Short mmCIF file of C-alpha atoms and ligand atoms in Angstrom, two decimals:
data_model
loop_
_atom_site.label_atom_id
_atom_site.label_comp_id
_atom_site.label_asym_id
_atom_site.label_seq_id
_atom_site.Cartn_x
_atom_site.Cartn_y
_atom_site.Cartn_z
CA MET A 1 -19.32 66.07 100.45
CA SER A 2 -17.33 63.24 98.91
CA SER A 3 -14.80 63.79 96.15
CA THR A 4 -17.02 62.39 93.39
CA ALA A 5 -20.27 64.02 94.53
CA SER A 6 -19.22 67.41 93.11
CA LYS A 7 -18.32 66.00 89.65
CA ALA A 8 -20.84 65.51 86.87
CA PRO A 9 -22.13 61.95 87.23
CA ALA A 10 -21.25 59.40 84.54
CA PHE A 11 -24.89 58.21 84.43
CA SER A 12 -28.04 58.37 86.48
CA ILE A 13 -29.94 55.34 87.78
CA CYS A 14 -33.40 55.43 89.28
CA VAL A 15 -33.86 52.78 91.98
CA TYR A 16 -37.32 51.62 93.05
CA CYS A 17 -37.40 49.49 96.20
CA GLY A 18 -39.15 48.83 99.47
CA SER A 19 -39.70 51.36 102.21
CA ARG A 20 -39.35 48.27 104.42
CA SER A 21 -36.36 45.92 104.64
CA GLY A 22 -38.09 42.55 104.22
CA VAL A 23 -37.42 39.49 106.34
CA SER A 24 -34.28 38.12 104.67
CA PRO A 25 -30.89 39.83 105.09
CA ALA A 26 -30.45 39.17 101.34
CA TYR A 27 -32.65 42.20 100.62
CA ALA A 28 -30.54 44.62 102.64
CA GLU A 29 -27.42 43.16 101.08
CA VAL A 30 -28.64 43.71 97.55
CA ALA A 31 -29.71 47.30 98.34
CA GLN A 32 -26.23 48.01 99.69
CA ARG A 33 -24.57 46.45 96.65
CA VAL A 34 -26.67 48.55 94.28
CA GLY A 35 -25.80 51.78 96.10
CA GLN A 36 -22.16 50.79 96.30
CA TRP A 37 -21.94 49.97 92.57
CA ILE A 38 -23.50 53.29 91.58
CA GLY A 39 -21.00 55.20 93.73
CA ASP A 40 -18.00 53.10 92.70
CA HIS A 41 -18.74 53.73 89.02
CA GLY A 42 -19.24 57.48 89.26
CA GLY A 43 -23.02 57.37 88.93
CA GLN A 44 -25.94 59.24 90.37
CA LEU A 45 -28.75 57.65 92.35
CA VAL A 46 -32.27 58.94 91.82
CA TYR A 47 -34.77 57.63 94.34
CA GLY A 48 -37.75 58.47 96.54
CA GLY A 49 -35.84 60.53 99.10
CA GLY A 50 -36.67 58.54 102.25
CA ASN A 51 -34.55 56.95 104.95
CA ASN A 52 -36.68 53.88 105.63
CA GLY A 53 -36.09 50.27 104.61
CA LEU A 54 -34.20 49.37 101.46
CA MET A 55 -34.68 52.93 100.15
CA GLY A 56 -32.62 54.30 103.04
CA LEU A 57 -29.97 51.61 102.63
CA VAL A 58 -29.49 52.25 98.91
CA ALA A 59 -29.11 55.98 99.52
CA GLN A 60 -26.73 55.51 102.43
CA SER A 61 -24.44 53.11 100.61
CA ALA A 62 -24.50 55.14 97.39
CA ALA A 63 -23.55 58.29 99.32
CA GLN A 64 -20.80 56.46 101.21
CA ALA A 65 -19.38 55.26 97.89
CA GLY A 66 -19.33 58.85 96.58
CA ALA A 67 -22.48 58.95 94.44
CA ARG A 68 -24.62 62.03 93.95
CA VAL A 69 -27.95 61.19 95.54
CA VAL A 70 -31.09 62.84 94.20
CA GLY A 71 -34.08 62.34 96.49
CA ILE A 72 -37.58 63.27 95.38
CA ILE A 73 -40.34 63.14 97.99
CA PRO A 74 -43.93 64.36 98.11
CA LYS A 75 -44.42 66.93 100.88
CA ALA A 76 -47.21 64.86 102.46
CA LEU A 77 -44.87 61.86 102.88
CA GLN A 78 -41.93 63.67 104.43
CA THR A 79 -42.54 62.47 107.98
CA LEU A 80 -43.89 59.03 107.08
CA GLU A 81 -40.94 58.21 104.84
CA ASN A 82 -38.37 59.89 107.09
CA THR A 83 -36.88 62.33 104.57
CA ARG A 84 -33.18 61.97 103.92
CA HIS A 85 -31.99 65.55 104.35
CA ALA A 86 -28.42 64.46 103.54
CA CYS A 87 -29.27 63.97 99.84
CA THR A 88 -26.98 65.83 97.44
CA GLU A 89 -30.21 67.20 95.92
CA LEU A 90 -33.51 66.93 97.77
CA HIS A 91 -36.73 67.88 95.98
CA VAL A 92 -39.90 68.20 98.02
CA VAL A 93 -42.69 68.05 95.47
CA ASP A 94 -46.45 68.60 95.60
CA ASN A 95 -47.66 65.06 95.00
CA MET A 96 -46.84 61.49 93.97
CA HIS A 97 -47.37 62.17 90.27
CA GLU A 98 -44.79 64.95 90.36
CA ARG A 99 -42.36 62.66 92.22
CA LYS A 100 -42.66 59.83 89.71
CA ARG A 101 -42.44 62.16 86.73
CA MET A 102 -39.28 63.78 88.08
CA MET A 103 -37.69 60.45 89.02
CA ALA A 104 -38.31 59.16 85.49
CA GLU A 105 -36.98 62.32 83.86
CA ARG A 106 -33.80 62.42 85.94
CA ALA A 107 -32.82 58.80 85.19
CA ASP A 108 -31.00 57.14 82.30
CA ALA A 109 -32.20 53.69 83.40
CA PHE A 110 -34.48 52.10 86.01
CA ILE A 111 -33.91 49.21 88.38
CA ALA A 112 -36.48 47.72 90.73
CA LEU A 113 -35.43 45.78 93.81
CA PRO A 114 -37.75 43.87 96.12
CA GLY A 115 -40.45 46.09 97.54
CA GLY A 116 -44.15 46.47 98.16
CA ILE A 117 -47.09 48.12 96.46
CA GLY A 118 -45.25 51.41 95.86
CA THR A 119 -42.38 49.59 94.16
CA PHE A 120 -44.81 47.54 92.05
CA GLU A 121 -46.61 50.64 90.89
CA GLU A 122 -43.43 52.50 89.97
CA PHE A 123 -42.00 49.49 88.13
CA PHE A 124 -45.22 48.83 86.18
CA GLU A 125 -45.54 52.48 85.33
CA VAL A 126 -42.12 52.79 83.70
CA TRP A 127 -42.70 49.44 81.94
CA THR A 128 -46.04 50.58 80.51
CA TRP A 129 -44.57 53.97 79.56
CA ARG A 130 -41.76 52.16 77.75
CA GLN A 131 -44.10 49.92 75.75
CA LEU A 132 -46.16 52.99 74.81
CA GLY A 133 -43.02 54.75 73.61
CA TYR A 134 -43.10 57.53 76.23
CA HIS A 135 -39.44 56.78 76.93
CA ASP A 136 -36.80 54.36 75.70
CA LYS A 137 -34.78 53.89 78.89
CA PRO A 138 -33.73 50.38 79.96
CA ILE A 139 -35.55 48.72 82.85
CA GLY A 140 -34.34 45.92 85.13
CA LEU A 141 -35.99 43.84 87.83
CA LEU A 142 -33.72 42.26 90.44
CA ASN A 143 -35.19 38.95 91.50
CA THR A 144 -33.27 38.71 94.77
CA ASN A 145 -33.97 35.58 96.80
CA GLY A 146 -36.62 34.57 94.23
CA TYR A 147 -38.83 37.39 95.52
CA TYR A 148 -40.32 38.11 92.09
CA ASN A 149 -40.71 34.48 90.94
CA GLY A 150 -44.49 34.75 91.19
CA LEU A 151 -44.56 37.98 89.22
CA ILE A 152 -42.29 36.59 86.48
CA ASP A 153 -44.40 33.42 86.26
CA PHE A 154 -47.53 35.53 86.00
CA ALA A 155 -46.04 37.69 83.23
CA GLN A 156 -45.19 34.50 81.31
CA HIS A 157 -48.72 33.21 81.94
CA SER A 158 -50.01 36.48 80.52
CA VAL A 159 -47.91 35.93 77.37
CA GLY A 160 -49.33 32.40 77.10
CA GLN A 161 -52.86 33.74 77.46
CA GLY A 162 -52.36 36.36 74.75
CA PHE A 163 -52.55 39.51 76.89
CA LEU A 164 -48.86 40.37 76.80
CA SER A 165 -46.52 39.98 73.85
CA GLU A 166 -43.02 38.48 74.04
CA LYS A 167 -41.80 41.84 72.79
CA GLN A 168 -43.40 43.64 75.74
CA LEU A 169 -41.93 41.12 78.16
CA ASP A 170 -38.50 41.57 76.59
CA LEU A 171 -38.57 45.26 77.52
CA VAL A 172 -37.58 44.24 81.06
CA ARG A 173 -34.29 42.59 81.99
CA PHE A 174 -34.64 40.06 84.78
CA GLY A 175 -31.65 39.02 86.87
CA THR A 176 -30.30 38.26 90.28
CA GLU A 177 -26.81 39.81 90.29
CA PRO A 178 -26.94 43.55 90.96
CA GLU A 179 -23.51 44.42 89.52
CA GLU A 180 -24.19 42.50 86.29
CA MET A 181 -27.64 44.04 85.93
CA LEU A 182 -26.43 47.59 86.59
CA GLN A 183 -23.60 47.21 84.08
CA ALA A 184 -26.04 45.94 81.42
CA LEU A 185 -28.54 48.74 82.07
CA VAL A 186 -25.94 51.48 81.96
CA GLN A 187 -24.49 50.10 78.72
CA ALA A 188 -27.97 49.73 77.19
CA ALA A 189 -28.56 53.39 78.07
CA GLY A 190 -25.48 54.27 76.02
CA PHE A 191 -22.95 54.89 78.77
CA VAL A 192 -19.69 53.15 79.50
CA PRO A 193 -19.15 53.32 83.25
CA PRO A 194 -15.54 53.83 84.31
CA ALA A 195 -14.18 50.53 85.64
CA GLU A 196 -13.57 51.71 89.20
CA PHE A 197 -14.31 55.40 89.22
CA LYS A 198 -13.32 55.94 92.84
CA ASN A 199 -9.80 54.65 92.22
CA ILE A 200 -9.04 57.02 89.35
P1 AMP I 301 -43.18 50.21 99.04
O1 AMP I 301 -42.63 49.40 97.92
O2 AMP I 301 -44.70 50.07 99.15
O3 AMP I 301 -42.50 50.02 100.34
O4 AMP I 301 -43.00 51.74 98.62
C1 AMP I 301 -41.81 52.18 98.03
C2 AMP I 301 -41.96 53.61 97.64
O5 AMP I 301 -42.92 53.71 96.59
C3 AMP I 301 -42.44 54.56 98.75
O6 AMP I 301 -41.58 55.69 98.73
C4 AMP I 301 -43.83 54.95 98.29
O7 AMP I 301 -44.13 56.28 98.68
C5 AMP I 301 -43.70 54.89 96.79
N1 AMP I 301 -44.94 54.88 96.00
C6 AMP I 301 -45.04 55.30 94.73
N2 AMP I 301 -46.27 55.22 94.26
C7 AMP I 301 -47.02 54.71 95.24
C8 AMP I 301 -48.41 54.39 95.38
N3 AMP I 301 -49.27 54.61 94.39
N4 AMP I 301 -48.81 53.86 96.54
C9 AMP I 301 -47.93 53.65 97.54
N5 AMP I 301 -46.63 53.97 97.48
C10 AMP I 301 -46.17 54.50 96.36
#
């Protein structure tokens, strides 16, 4: 166990991202930068508990940078998603609903990276929960490599067509720089991350 993993984390970030790596190396790079930033700033990663794709990369780089890693995986997906047994805390839960509930509860803020249908669902769920007032935790979407351009355009189209309000759209921070986005989310959640935790 690393030196920081045994300390209470400064904050807890839930990362939603692909169980695949995507075609551009930019996706793997951003996943590694997110994990690294969380570890470097004394944080805790909460994620889906697998070893595949960007999910595995975030967990690996967070752990290497000294973060506590909390993995939460439904028992039926353990083989498919290649459970990361090296998590600081691994929770094997009964179903997807339990996983998502626990991930949301254990986090101070949410960040979605490029991903597929699972990532979309998790991101939209915490966004809808936020606009309904079920939680007030900050949410960010990392538009790496323009991956979410279509989604952002569609959300703006929805505002224009009167199905989404500007206020609802403003509940999500959109950005491309992981370190900047993480800093903003952690501060919006009411935490001041130590500048370079691992060097203290
Ligand atoms: P993906 O973005 O499709 O690669 O999936 C990323 C993660 O989201 C995986 O760990 C999936 O198990 C998870 N996930 C959460 N909810 C769902 C859902 N309703 N359908 C598919 N995957 C889901």
